């Protein structure tokens, strides 16, 4: 691939972001934001899918497949020597989503 200004800019932006995320406090804050966004996503999905009762089975199958894919990606990346932030953020998102779905289920049960 040629070294253009755009490819150089994208490479430098990725490198700066990885250096920025290397700080443990920033990594923790991104994980917490991802966890809260997963909780919000679960609330939004359950409210949207609950309005149209015809797609409940399809949405639940998609969510289970998404959770399994994120788990597979996270555990696959943990075996490698490099530690990247994306699998950790996806795992935090998954945890927030599962927690949010449990909370929504308890709200419907009471």
PDB file of N, CA and C in Angstrom:
ATOM      1  N   UNK A   1       0.837  -1.173   0.000  1.00  0.00           N
ATOM      2  CA  UNK A   1       0.000   0.000   0.000  1.00  0.00           C
ATOM      3  C   UNK A   1       0.888   1.244   0.000  1.00  0.00           C
ATOM      4  N   UNK A   2       0.431   2.260  -0.673  1.00  0.00           N
ATOM      5  CA  UNK A   2       1.221   3.479  -0.761  1.00  0.00           C
ATOM      6  C   UNK A   2       1.144   4.277   0.536  1.00  0.00           C
ATOM      7  N   UNK A   3       2.183   5.039   0.787  1.00  0.00           N
ATOM      8  CA  UNK A   3       2.211   5.931   1.949  1.00  0.00           C
ATOM      9  C   UNK A   3       1.653   7.283   1.527  1.00  0.00           C
ATOM     10  N   UNK A   4       0.362   7.451   1.696  1.00  0.00           N
ATOM     11  CA  UNK A   4      -0.262   8.732   1.393  1.00  0.00           C
ATOM     12  C   UNK A   4      -0.426   9.521   2.681  1.00  0.00           C
ATOM     13  N   UNK A   5      -0.825  10.767   2.551  1.00  0.00           N
ATOM     14  CA  UNK A   5      -1.045  11.574   3.749  1.00  0.00           C
ATOM     15  C   UNK A   5      -2.205  11.030   4.572  1.00  0.00           C
ATOM     16  N   UNK A   6      -3.224  10.524   3.883  1.00  0.00           N
ATOM     17  CA  UNK A   6      -4.370   9.976   4.606  1.00  0.00           C
ATOM     18  C   UNK A   6      -3.990   8.725   5.389  1.00  0.00           C
ATOM     19  N   UNK A   7      -3.253   7.811   4.770  1.00  0.00           N
ATOM     20  CA  UNK A   7      -2.855   6.597   5.491  1.00  0.00           C
ATOM     21  C   UNK A   7      -1.916   6.925   6.646  1.00  0.00           C
ATOM     22  N   UNK A   8      -1.043   7.920   6.456  1.00  0.00           N
ATOM     23  CA  UNK A   8      -0.161   8.352   7.539  1.00  0.00           C
ATOM     24  C   UNK A   8      -0.964   8.958   8.684  1.00  0.00           C
ATOM     25  N   UNK A   9      -1.962   9.764   8.343  1.00  0.00           N
ATOM     26  CA  UNK A   9      -2.812  10.382   9.362  1.00  0.00           C
ATOM     27  C   UNK A   9      -3.583   9.336  10.152  1.00  0.00           C
ATOM     28  N   UNK A  10      -4.126   8.329   9.452  1.00  0.00           N
ATOM     29  CA  UNK A  10      -4.881   7.268  10.135  1.00  0.00           C
ATOM     30  C   UNK A  10      -3.953   6.457  11.035  1.00  0.00           C
ATOM     31  N   UNK A  11      -2.758   6.138  10.556  1.00  0.00           N
ATOM     32  CA  UNK A  11      -1.795   5.387  11.378  1.00  0.00           C
ATOM     33  C   UNK A  11      -1.385   6.171  12.622  1.00  0.00           C
ATOM     34  N   UNK A  12      -1.136   7.455  12.462  1.00  0.00           N
ATOM     35  CA  UNK A  12      -0.738   8.283  13.609  1.00  0.00           C
ATOM     36  C   UNK A  12      -1.882   8.441  14.603  1.00  0.00           C
ATOM     37  N   UNK A  13      -3.117   8.581  14.099  1.00  0.00           N
ATOM     38  CA  UNK A  13      -4.261   8.708  15.004  1.00  0.00           C
ATOM     39  C   UNK A  13      -4.454   7.427  15.801  1.00  0.00           C
ATOM     40  N   UNK A  14      -4.316   6.275  15.149  1.00  0.00           N
ATOM     41  CA  UNK A  14      -4.419   5.005  15.864  1.00  0.00           C
ATOM     42  C   UNK A  14      -3.323   4.826  16.892  1.00  0.00           C
ATOM     43  N   UNK A  15      -2.117   5.235  16.546  1.00  0.00           N
ATOM     44  CA  UNK A  15      -0.996   5.124  17.481  1.00  0.00           C
ATOM     45  C   UNK A  15      -1.180   6.053  18.683  1.00  0.00           C
ATOM     46  N   UNK A  16      -1.641   7.268  18.431  1.00  0.00           N
ATOM     47  CA  UNK A  16      -1.880   8.201  19.543  1.00  0.00           C
ATOM     48  C   UNK A  16      -3.008   7.719  20.448  1.00  0.00           C
ATOM     49  N   UNK A  17      -4.053   7.147  19.840  1.00  0.00           N
ATOM     50  CA  UNK A  17      -5.154   6.632  20.656  1.00  0.00           C
ATOM     51  C   UNK A  17      -4.687   5.464  21.517  1.00  0.00           C
ATOM     52  N   UNK A  18      -3.865   4.572  20.953  1.00  0.00           N
ATOM     53  CA  UNK A  18      -3.367   3.451  21.752  1.00  0.00           C
ATOM     54  C   UNK A  18      -2.456   3.933  22.881  1.00  0.00           C
ATOM     55  N   UNK A  19      -1.696   4.988  22.652  1.00  0.00           N
ATOM     56  CA  UNK A  19      -0.886   5.550  23.735  1.00  0.00           C
ATOM     57  C   UNK A  19      -1.760   6.220  24.782  1.00  0.00           C
ATOM     58  N   UNK A  20      -2.821   6.876  24.347  1.00  0.00           N
ATOM     59  CA  UNK A  20      -3.733   7.541  25.277  1.00  0.00           C
ATOM     60  C   UNK A  20      -4.439   6.520  26.153  1.00  0.00           C
ATOM     61  N   UNK A  21      -4.824   5.393  25.592  1.00  0.00           N
ATOM     62  CA  UNK A  21      -5.560   4.365  26.324  1.00  0.00           C
ATOM     63  C   UNK A  21      -4.644   3.558  27.241  1.00  0.00           C
ATOM     64  N   UNK A  22      -3.352   3.633  27.034  1.00  0.00           N
ATOM     65  CA  UNK A  22      -2.418   2.866  27.851  1.00  0.00           C
ATOM     66  C   UNK A  22      -2.488   3.255  29.324  1.00  0.00           C
ATOM     67  N   UNK A  23      -2.920   4.467  29.622  1.00  0.00           N
ATOM     68  CA  UNK A  23      -3.087   4.919  31.003  1.00  0.00           C
ATOM     69  C   UNK A  23      -4.196   4.093  31.664  1.00  0.00           C
ATOM     70  N   UNK A  24      -3.970   3.494  32.846  1.00  0.00           N
ATOM     71  CA  UNK A  24      -4.974   2.636  33.472  1.00  0.00           C
ATOM     72  C   UNK A  24      -6.274   3.364  33.837  1.00  0.00           C
ATOM     73  N   UNK A  25      -6.186   4.627  34.235  1.00  0.00           N
ATOM     74  CA  UNK A  25      -7.408   5.352  34.597  1.00  0.00           C
ATOM     75  C   UNK A  25      -8.274   5.609  33.373  1.00  0.00           C
ATOM     76  N   UNK A  26      -7.649   5.914  32.260  1.00  0.00           N
ATOM     77  CA  UNK A  26      -8.415   6.133  31.036  1.00  0.00           C
ATOM     78  C   UNK A  26      -9.040   4.836  30.557  1.00  0.00           C
ATOM     79  N   UNK A  27      -8.297   3.743  30.684  1.00  0.00           N
ATOM     80  CA  UNK A  27      -8.833   2.441  30.288  1.00  0.00           C
ATOM     81  C   UNK A  27     -10.020   2.076  31.175  1.00  0.00           C
ATOM     82  N   UNK A  28      -9.919   2.357  32.472  1.00  0.00           N
ATOM     83  CA  UNK A  28     -11.018   2.080  33.385  1.00  0.00           C
ATOM     84  C   UNK A  28     -12.238   2.950  33.067  1.00  0.00           C
ATOM     85  N   UNK A  29     -11.993   4.220  32.761  1.00  0.00           N
ATOM     86  CA  UNK A  29     -13.121   5.099  32.443  1.00  0.00           C
ATOM     87  C   UNK A  29     -13.801   4.675  31.149  1.00  0.00           C
ATOM     88  N   UNK A  30     -13.036   4.235  30.154  1.00  0.00           N
ATOM     89  CA  UNK A  30     -13.650   3.725  28.928  1.00  0.00           C
ATOM     90  C   UNK A  30     -14.434   2.444  29.187  1.00  0.00           C
ATOM     91  N   UNK A  31     -13.939   1.594  30.082  1.00  0.00           N
ATOM     92  CA  UNK A  31     -14.654   0.361  30.410  1.00  0.00           C
ATOM     93  C   UNK A  31     -15.973   0.675  31.119  1.00  0.00           C
ATOM     94  N   UNK A  32     -15.965   1.652  32.010  1.00  0.00           N
ATOM     95  CA  UNK A  32     -17.197   2.032  32.714  1.00  0.00           C
ATOM     96  C   UNK A  32     -18.203   2.653  31.754  1.00  0.00           C
ATOM     97  N   UNK A  33     -17.725   3.490  30.837  1.00  0.00           N
ATOM     98  CA  UNK A  33     -18.613   4.073  29.831  1.00  0.00           C
ATOM     99  C   UNK A  33     -19.206   2.980  28.956  1.00  0.00           C
ATOM    100  N   UNK A  34     -18.414   2.001  28.581  1.00  0.00           N
ATOM    101  CA  UNK A  34     -18.900   0.888  27.773  1.00  0.00           C
ATOM    102  C   UNK A  34     -19.923   0.053  28.540  1.00  0.00           C
ATOM    103  N   UNK A  35     -19.683  -0.157  29.822  1.00  0.00           N
ATOM    104  CA  UNK A  35     -20.630  -0.891  30.664  1.00  0.00           C
ATOM    105  C   UNK A  35     -21.972  -0.172  30.740  1.00  0.00           C
ATOM    106  N   UNK A  36     -21.935   1.130  30.946  1.00  0.00           N
ATOM    107  CA  UNK A  36     -23.172   1.911  31.027  1.00  0.00           C
ATOM    108  C   UNK A  36     -23.884   1.985  29.678  1.00  0.00           C
ATOM    109  N   UNK A  37     -23.119   2.049  28.597  1.00  0.00           N
ATOM    110  CA  UNK A  37     -23.742   2.059  27.272  1.00  0.00           C
ATOM    111  C   UNK A  37     -24.404   0.712  26.986  1.00  0.00           C
ATOM    112  N   UNK A  38     -23.804  -0.385  27.446  1.00  0.00           N
ATOM    113  CA  UNK A  38     -24.437  -1.697  27.295  1.00  0.00           C
ATOM    114  C   UNK A  38     -25.738  -1.778  28.063  1.00  0.00           C
ATOM    115  N   UNK A  39     -25.789  -1.184  29.250  1.00  0.00           N
ATOM    116  CA  UNK A  39     -27.015  -1.147  30.041  1.00  0.00           C
ATOM    117  C   UNK A  39     -28.089  -0.335  29.309  1.00  0.00           C
ATOM    118  N   UNK A  40     -27.704   0.812  28.758  1.00  0.00           N
ATOM    119  CA  UNK A  40     -28.639   1.626  27.986  1.00  0.00           C
ATOM    120  C   UNK A  40     -29.133   0.879  26.752  1.00  0.00           C
ATOM    121  N   UNK A  41     -28.224   0.189  26.071  1.00  0.00           N
ATOM    122  CA  UNK A  41     -28.586  -0.570  24.877  1.00  0.00           C
ATOM    123  C   UNK A  41     -29.596  -1.657  25.212  1.00  0.00           C
ATOM    124  N   UNK A  42     -29.420  -2.332  26.332  1.00  0.00           N
ATOM    125  CA  UNK A  42     -30.363  -3.387  26.734  1.00  0.00           C
ATOM    126  C   UNK A  42     -31.737  -2.806  27.017  1.00  0.00           C
ATOM    127  N   UNK A  43     -31.790  -1.670  27.672  1.00  0.00           N
ATOM    128  CA  UNK A  43     -33.068  -1.021  27.947  1.00  0.00           C
ATOM    129  C   UNK A  43     -33.747  -0.591  26.649  1.00  0.00           C
ATOM    130  N   UNK A  44     -32.977  -0.041  25.730  1.00  0.00           N
ATOM    131  CA  UNK A  44     -33.542   0.400  24.453  1.00  0.00           C
ATOM    132  C   UNK A  44     -34.027  -0.781  23.618  1.00  0.00           C
ATOM    133  N   UNK A  45     -33.255  -1.852  23.583  1.00  0.00           N
ATOM    134  CA  UNK A  45     -33.648  -3.029  22.803  1.00  0.00           C
ATOM    135  C   UNK A  45     -34.896  -3.675  23.389  1.00  0.00           C
ATOM    136  N   UNK A  46     -34.958  -3.809  24.706  1.00  0.00           N
ATOM    137  CA  UNK A  46     -36.130  -4.454  25.307  1.00  0.00           C
ATOM    138  C   UNK A  46     -37.380  -3.603  25.122  1.00  0.00           C
ATOM    139  N   UNK A  47     -37.244  -2.292  25.175  1.00  0.00           N
ATOM    140  CA  UNK A  47     -38.408  -1.425  24.961  1.00  0.00           C
ATOM    141  C   UNK A  47     -38.855  -1.448  23.506  1.00  0.00           C
ATOM    142  N   UNK A  48     -37.900  -1.469  22.585  1.00  0.00           N
ATOM    143  CA  UNK A  48     -38.237  -1.476  21.164  1.00  0.00           C
ATOM    144  C   UNK A  48     -38.819  -2.817  20.741  1.00  0.00           C
ATOM    145  N   UNK A  49     -38.195  -3.906  21.178  1.00  0.00           N
ATOM    146  CA  UNK A  49     -38.692  -5.232  20.799  1.00  0.00           C
ATOM    147  C   UNK A  49     -40.013  -5.534  21.504  1.00  0.00           C
ATOM    148  N   UNK A  50     -40.220  -4.953  22.660  1.00  0.00           N
ATOM    149  CA  UNK A  50     -41.470  -5.190  23.378  1.00  0.00           C
ATOM    150  C   UNK A  50     -42.661  -4.513  22.733  1.00  0.00           C
ATOM    151  N   UNK A  51     -42.438  -3.456  21.974  1.00  0.00           N
ATOM    152  CA  UNK A  51     -43.534  -2.777  21.295  1.00  0.00           C
ATOM    153  C   UNK A  51     -44.119  -3.633  20.184  1.00  0.00           C
ATOM    154  N   UNK A  52     -43.252  -4.320  19.465  1.00  0.00           N
ATOM    155  CA  UNK A  52     -43.704  -5.185  18.375  1.00  0.00           C
ATOM    156  C   UNK A  52     -43.449  -6.620  18.816  1.00  0.00           C
ATOM    157  N   UNK A  53     -44.453  -7.270  19.306  1.00  0.00           N
ATOM    158  CA  UNK A  53     -44.293  -8.578  19.926  1.00  0.00           C
ATOM    159  C   UNK A  53     -43.994  -9.685  18.920  1.00  0.00           C
ATOM    160  N   UNK A  54     -43.980  -9.375  17.642  1.00  0.00           N
ATOM    161  CA  UNK A  54     -43.727 -10.403  16.628  1.00  0.00           C
ATOM    162  C   UNK A  54     -42.251 -10.746  16.499  1.00  0.00           C
ATOM    163  N   UNK A  55     -41.370  -9.848  16.912  1.00  0.00           N
ATOM    164  CA  UNK A  55     -39.942 -10.068  16.673  1.00  0.00           C
ATOM    165  C   UNK A  55     -39.174 -10.434  17.940  1.00  0.00           C
ATOM    166  N   UNK A  56     -39.848 -10.849  18.984  1.00  0.00           N
ATOM    167  CA  UNK A  56     -39.167 -11.183  20.239  1.00  0.00           C
ATOM    168  C   UNK A  56     -38.169 -12.319  20.070  1.00  0.00           C
ATOM    169  N   UNK A  57     -38.554 -13.375  19.367  1.00  0.00           N
ATOM    170  CA  UNK A  57     -37.677 -14.534  19.204  1.00  0.00           C
ATOM    171  C   UNK A  57     -36.465 -14.177  18.359  1.00  0.00           C
ATOM    172  N   UNK A  58     -36.659 -13.402  17.322  1.00  0.00           N
ATOM    173  CA  UNK A  58     -35.548 -12.995  16.466  1.00  0.00           C
ATOM    174  C   UNK A  58     -34.560 -12.106  17.220  1.00  0.00           C
ATOM    175  N   UNK A  59     -35.065 -11.154  17.986  1.00  0.00           N
ATOM    176  CA  UNK A  59     -34.188 -10.264  18.749  1.00  0.00           C
ATOM    177  C   UNK A  59     -33.423 -11.044  19.812  1.00  0.00           C
ATOM    178  N   UNK A  60     -34.085 -11.971  20.486  1.00  0.00           N
ATOM    179  CA  UNK A  60     -33.379 -12.755  21.506  1.00  0.00           C
ATOM    180  C   UNK A  60     -32.307 -13.643  20.875  1.00  0.00           C
ATOM    181  N   UNK A  61     -32.564 -14.196  19.696  1.00  0.00           N
ATOM    182  CA  UNK A  61     -31.548 -15.008  19.013  1.00  0.00           C
ATOM    183  C   UNK A  61     -30.359 -14.151  18.596  1.00  0.00           C
ATOM    184  N   UNK A  62     -30.625 -12.947  18.118  1.00  0.00           N
ATOM    185  CA  UNK A  62     -29.537 -12.043  17.733  1.00  0.00           C
ATOM    186  C   UNK A  62     -28.712 -11.634  18.952  1.00  0.00           C
ATOM    187  N   UNK A  63     -29.375 -11.354  20.076  1.00  0.00           N
ATOM    188  CA  UNK A  63     -28.649 -10.961  21.289  1.00  0.00           C
ATOM    189  C   UNK A  63     -27.799 -12.105  21.831  1.00  0.00           C
ATOM    190  N   UNK A  64     -28.325 -13.329  21.796  1.00  0.00           N
ATOM    191  CA  UNK A  64     -27.542 -14.483  22.266  1.00  0.00           C
ATOM    192  C   UNK A  64     -26.334 -14.697  21.361  1.00  0.00           C
ATOM    193  N   UNK A  65     -26.526 -14.578  20.045  1.00  0.00           N
ATOM    194  CA  UNK A  65     -25.406 -14.728  19.112  1.00  0.00           C
ATOM    195  C   UNK A  65     -24.364 -13.629  19.331  1.00  0.00           C
ATOM    196  N   UNK A  66     -24.820 -12.410  19.602  1.00  0.00           N
ATOM    197  CA  UNK A  66     -23.901 -11.305  19.839  1.00  0.00           C
ATOM    198  C   UNK A  66     -23.103 -11.521  21.127  1.00  0.00           C
ATOM    199  N   UNK A  67     -23.766 -11.981  22.177  1.00  0.00           N
ATOM    200  CA  UNK A  67     -23.080 -12.247  23.444  1.00  0.00           C
ATOM    201  C   UNK A  67     -22.042 -13.353  23.270  1.00  0.00           C
ATOM    202  N   UNK A  68     -22.396 -14.398  22.553  1.00  0.00           N
ATOM    203  CA  UNK A  68     -21.452 -15.497  22.343  1.00  0.00           C
ATOM    204  C   UNK A  68     -20.271 -15.062  21.477  1.00  0.00           C
ATOM    205  N   UNK A  69     -20.530 -14.247  20.471  1.00  0.00           N
ATOM    206  CA  UNK A  69     -19.448 -13.758  19.613  1.00  0.00           C
ATOM    207  C   UNK A  69     -18.495 -12.864  20.402  1.00  0.00           C
ATOM    208  N   UNK A  70     -19.033 -11.991  21.224  1.00  0.00           N
ATOM    209  CA  UNK A  70     -18.178 -11.116  22.039  1.00  0.00           C
ATOM    210  C   UNK A  70     -17.368 -11.942  23.038  1.00  0.00           C
ATOM    211  N   UNK A  71     -17.985 -12.949  23.638  1.00  0.00           N
ATOM    212  CA  UNK A  71     -17.242 -13.812  24.571  1.00  0.00           C
ATOM    213  C   UNK A  71     -16.117 -14.553  23.852  1.00  0.00           C
ATOM    214  N   UNK A  72     -16.406 -15.044  22.654  1.00  0.00           N
ATOM    215  CA  UNK A  72     -15.389 -15.758  21.886  1.00  0.00           C
ATOM    216  C   UNK A  72     -14.234 -14.820  21.535  1.00  0.00           C
ATOM    217  N   UNK A  73     -14.560 -13.611  21.080  1.00  0.00           N
ATOM    218  CA  UNK A  73     -13.512 -12.650  20.738  1.00  0.00           C
ATOM    219  C   UNK A  73     -12.677 -12.266  21.955  1.00  0.00           C
ATOM    220  N   UNK A  74     -13.327 -12.064  23.089  1.00  0.00           N
ATOM    221  CA  UNK A  74     -12.608 -11.658  24.298  1.00  0.00           C
ATOM    222  C   UNK A  74     -11.663 -12.756  24.772  1.00  0.00           C
ATOM    223  N   UNK A  75     -12.152 -13.979  24.843  1.00  0.00           N
ATOM    224  CA  UNK A  75     -11.304 -15.059  25.350  1.00  0.00           C
ATOM    225  C   UNK A  75     -10.236 -15.447  24.336  1.00  0.00           C
ATOM    226  N   UNK A  76     -10.503 -15.248  23.067  1.00  0.00           N
ATOM    227  CA  UNK A  76      -9.493 -15.499  22.049  1.00  0.00           C
ATOM    228  C   UNK A  76      -8.377 -14.465  22.143  1.00  0.00           C
ATOM    229  N   UNK A  77      -8.735 -13.217  22.424  1.00  0.00           N
ATOM    230  CA  UNK A  77      -7.715 -12.168  22.522  1.00  0.00           C
ATOM    231  C   UNK A  77      -6.913 -12.285  23.814  1.00  0.00           C
ATOM    232  N   UNK A  78      -7.468 -12.882  24.847  1.00  0.00           N
ATOM    233  CA  UNK A  78      -6.743 -13.028  26.116  1.00  0.00           C
ATOM    234  C   UNK A  78      -5.621 -14.041  26.006  1.00  0.00           C
ATOM    235  N   UNK A  79      -5.676 -14.948  25.002  1.00  0.00           N
ATOM    236  CA  UNK A  79      -4.609 -15.932  24.852  1.00  0.00           C
ATOM    237  C   UNK A  79      -3.394 -15.328  24.153  1.00  0.00           C
ATOM    238  N   UNK A  80      -3.597 -14.255  23.393  1.00  0.00           N
ATOM    239  CA  UNK A  80      -2.467 -13.596  22.719  1.00  0.00           C
ATOM    240  C   UNK A  80      -1.666 -12.777  23.725  1.00  0.00           C
ATOM    241  N   UNK A  81      -0.454 -12.487  23.360  1.00  0.00           N
ATOM    242  CA  UNK A  81       0.412 -11.716  24.254  1.00  0.00           C
ATOM    243  C   UNK A  81       0.052 -10.231  24.258  1.00  0.00           C
ATOM    244  N   UNK A  82      -0.446  -9.696  23.114  1.00  0.00           N
ATOM    245  CA  UNK A  82      -0.770  -8.276  23.081  1.00  0.00           C
ATOM    246  C   UNK A  82      -2.104  -8.032  23.770  1.00  0.00           C
ATOM    247  N   UNK A  83      -2.152  -6.945  24.493  1.00  0.00           N
ATOM    248  CA  UNK A  83      -3.401  -6.558  25.152  1.00  0.00           C
ATOM    249  C   UNK A  83      -3.958  -5.348  24.427  1.00  0.00           C
ATOM    250  N   UNK A  84      -5.087  -5.536  23.799  1.00  0.00           N
ATOM    251  CA  UNK A  84      -5.739  -4.423  23.131  1.00  0.00           C
ATOM    252  C   UNK A  84      -6.967  -4.029  23.944  1.00  0.00           C
ATOM    253  N   UNK A  85      -7.419  -2.830  23.729  1.00  0.00           N
ATOM    254  CA  UNK A  85      -8.516  -2.305  24.531  1.00  0.00           C
ATOM    255  C   UNK A  85      -9.876  -2.697  23.947  1.00  0.00           C
ATOM    256  N   UNK A  86      -9.956  -2.969  22.653  1.00  0.00           N
ATOM    257  CA  UNK A  86     -11.247  -3.252  22.031  1.00  0.00           C
ATOM    258  C   UNK A  86     -11.940  -4.480  22.605  1.00  0.00           C
ATOM    259  N   UNK A  87     -11.273  -5.622  22.783  1.00  0.00           N
ATOM    260  CA  UNK A  87     -11.973  -6.756  23.403  1.00  0.00           C
ATOM    261  C   UNK A  87     -12.437  -6.469  24.830  1.00  0.00           C
ATOM    262  N   UNK A  88     -11.659  -5.702  25.582  1.00  0.00           N
ATOM    263  CA  UNK A  88     -12.080  -5.359  26.942  1.00  0.00           C
ATOM    264  C   UNK A  88     -13.316  -4.465  26.929  1.00  0.00           C
ATOM    265  N   UNK A  89     -13.366  -3.524  25.996  1.00  0.00           N
ATOM    266  CA  UNK A  89     -14.542  -2.652  25.890  1.00  0.00           C
ATOM    267  C   UNK A  89     -15.763  -3.430  25.432  1.00  0.00           C
ATOM    268  N   UNK A  90     -15.574  -4.358  24.491  1.00  0.00           N
ATOM    269  CA  UNK A  90     -16.699  -5.187  24.050  1.00  0.00           C
ATOM    270  C   UNK A  90     -17.208  -6.074  25.179  1.00  0.00           C
ATOM    271  N   UNK A  91     -16.290  -6.603  25.985  1.00  0.00           N
ATOM    272  CA  UNK A  91     -16.706  -7.426  27.109  1.00  0.00           C
ATOM    273  C   UNK A  91     -17.456  -6.595  28.149  1.00  0.00           C
ATOM    274  N   UNK A  92     -17.015  -5.372  28.393  1.00  0.00           N
ATOM    275  CA  UNK A  92     -17.737  -4.488  29.315  1.00  0.00           C
ATOM    276  C   UNK A  92     -19.123  -4.163  28.773  1.00  0.00           C
ATOM    277  N   UNK A  93     -19.214  -3.928  27.467  1.00  0.00           N
ATOM    278  CA  UNK A  93     -20.507  -3.682  26.833  1.00  0.00           C
ATOM    279  C   UNK A  93     -21.428  -4.888  27.021  1.00  0.00           C
ATOM    280  N   UNK A  94     -20.873  -6.081  26.821  1.00  0.00           N
ATOM    281  CA  UNK A  94     -21.651  -7.309  26.973  1.00  0.00           C
ATOM    282  C   UNK A  94     -22.154  -7.472  28.410  1.00  0.00           C
ATOM    283  N   UNK A  95     -21.291  -7.213  29.376  1.00  0.00           N
ATOM    284  CA  UNK A  95     -21.701  -7.331  30.775  1.00  0.00           C
ATOM    285  C   UNK A  95     -22.808  -6.343  31.122  1.00  0.00           C
ATOM    286  N   UNK A  96     -22.684  -5.112  30.640  1.00  0.00           N
ATOM    287  CA  UNK A  96     -23.726  -4.114  30.866  1.00  0.00           C
ATOM    288  C   UNK A  96     -25.035  -4.499  30.198  1.00  0.00           C
ATOM    289  N   UNK A  97     -24.946  -5.084  29.003  1.00  0.00           N
ATOM    290  CA  UNK A  97     -26.151  -5.496  28.291  1.00  0.00           C
ATOM    291  C   UNK A  97     -26.859  -6.643  29.016  1.00  0.00           C
ATOM    292  N   UNK A  98     -26.107  -7.627  29.455  1.00  0.00           N
ATOM    293  CA  UNK A  98     -26.715  -8.753  30.164  1.00  0.00           C
ATOM    294  C   UNK A  98     -27.325  -8.286  31.486  1.00  0.00           C
ATOM    295  N   UNK A  99     -26.621  -7.415  32.197  1.00  0.00           N
ATOM    296  CA  UNK A  99     -27.151  -6.863  33.445  1.00  0.00           C
ATOM    297  C   UNK A  99     -28.434  -6.074  33.188  1.00  0.00           C
ATOM    298  N   UNK A 100     -28.427  -5.262  32.138  1.00  0.00           N
ATOM    299  CA  UNK A 100     -29.610  -4.477  31.802  1.00  0.00           C
ATOM    300  C   UNK A 100     -30.802  -5.348  31.435  1.00  0.00           C
ATOM    301  N   UNK A 101     -30.551  -6.449  30.743  1.00  0.00           N
ATOM    302  CA  UNK A 101     -31.651  -7.356  30.399  1.00  0.00           C
ATOM    303  C   UNK A 101     -32.212  -8.046  31.641  1.00  0.00           C
ATOM    304  N   UNK A 102     -31.344  -8.395  32.591  1.00  0.00           N
ATOM    305  CA  UNK A 102     -31.829  -8.971  33.847  1.00  0.00           C
ATOM    306  C   UNK A 102     -32.669  -7.961  34.629  1.00  0.00           C
ATOM    307  N   UNK A 103     -32.232  -6.721  34.660  1.00  0.00           N
ATOM    308  CA  UNK A 103     -32.994  -5.686  35.364  1.00  0.00           C
ATOM    309  C   UNK A 103     -34.350  -5.490  34.715  1.00  0.00           C
ATOM    310  N   UNK A 104     -34.387  -5.486  33.378  1.00  0.00           N
ATOM    311  CA  UNK A 104     -35.665  -5.347  32.674  1.00  0.00           C
ATOM    312  C   UNK A 104     -36.572  -6.538  32.951  1.00  0.00           C
ATOM    313  N   UNK A 105     -36.011  -7.726  33.053  1.00  0.00           N
ATOM    314  CA  UNK A 105     -36.814  -8.912  33.358  1.00  0.00           C
ATOM    315  C   UNK A 105     -37.388  -8.826  34.769  1.00  0.00           C
ATOM    316  N   UNK A 106     -36.593  -8.330  35.718  1.00  0.00           N
ATOM    317  CA  UNK A 106     -37.116  -8.161  37.077  1.00  0.00           C
ATOM    318  C   UNK A 106     -38.201  -7.092  37.134  1.00  0.00           C
ATOM    319  N   UNK A 107     -38.054  -6.037  36.313  1.00  0.00           N
ATOM    320  CA  UNK A 107     -39.088  -5.000  36.276  1.00  0.00           C
ATOM    321  C   UNK A 107     -40.392  -5.561  35.725  1.00  0.00           C
ATOM    322  N   UNK A 108     -40.309  -6.395  34.726  1.00  0.00           N
ATOM    323  CA  UNK A 108     -41.525  -6.977  34.153  1.00  0.00           C
ATOM    324  C   UNK A 108     -42.155  -8.008  35.086  1.00  0.00           C
ATOM    325  N   UNK A 109     -41.333  -8.660  35.894  1.00  0.00           N
ATOM    326  CA  UNK A 109     -41.852  -9.682  36.806  1.00  0.00           C
ATOM    327  C   UNK A 109     -42.523  -9.117  38.034  1.00  0.00           C
ATOM    328  N   UNK A 110     -42.265  -7.874  38.376  1.00  0.00           N
ATOM    329  CA  UNK A 110     -42.841  -7.332  39.606  1.00  0.00           C
ATOM    330  C   UNK A 110     -44.130  -6.563  39.345  1.00  0.00           C
TER     331      UNK A 110
END
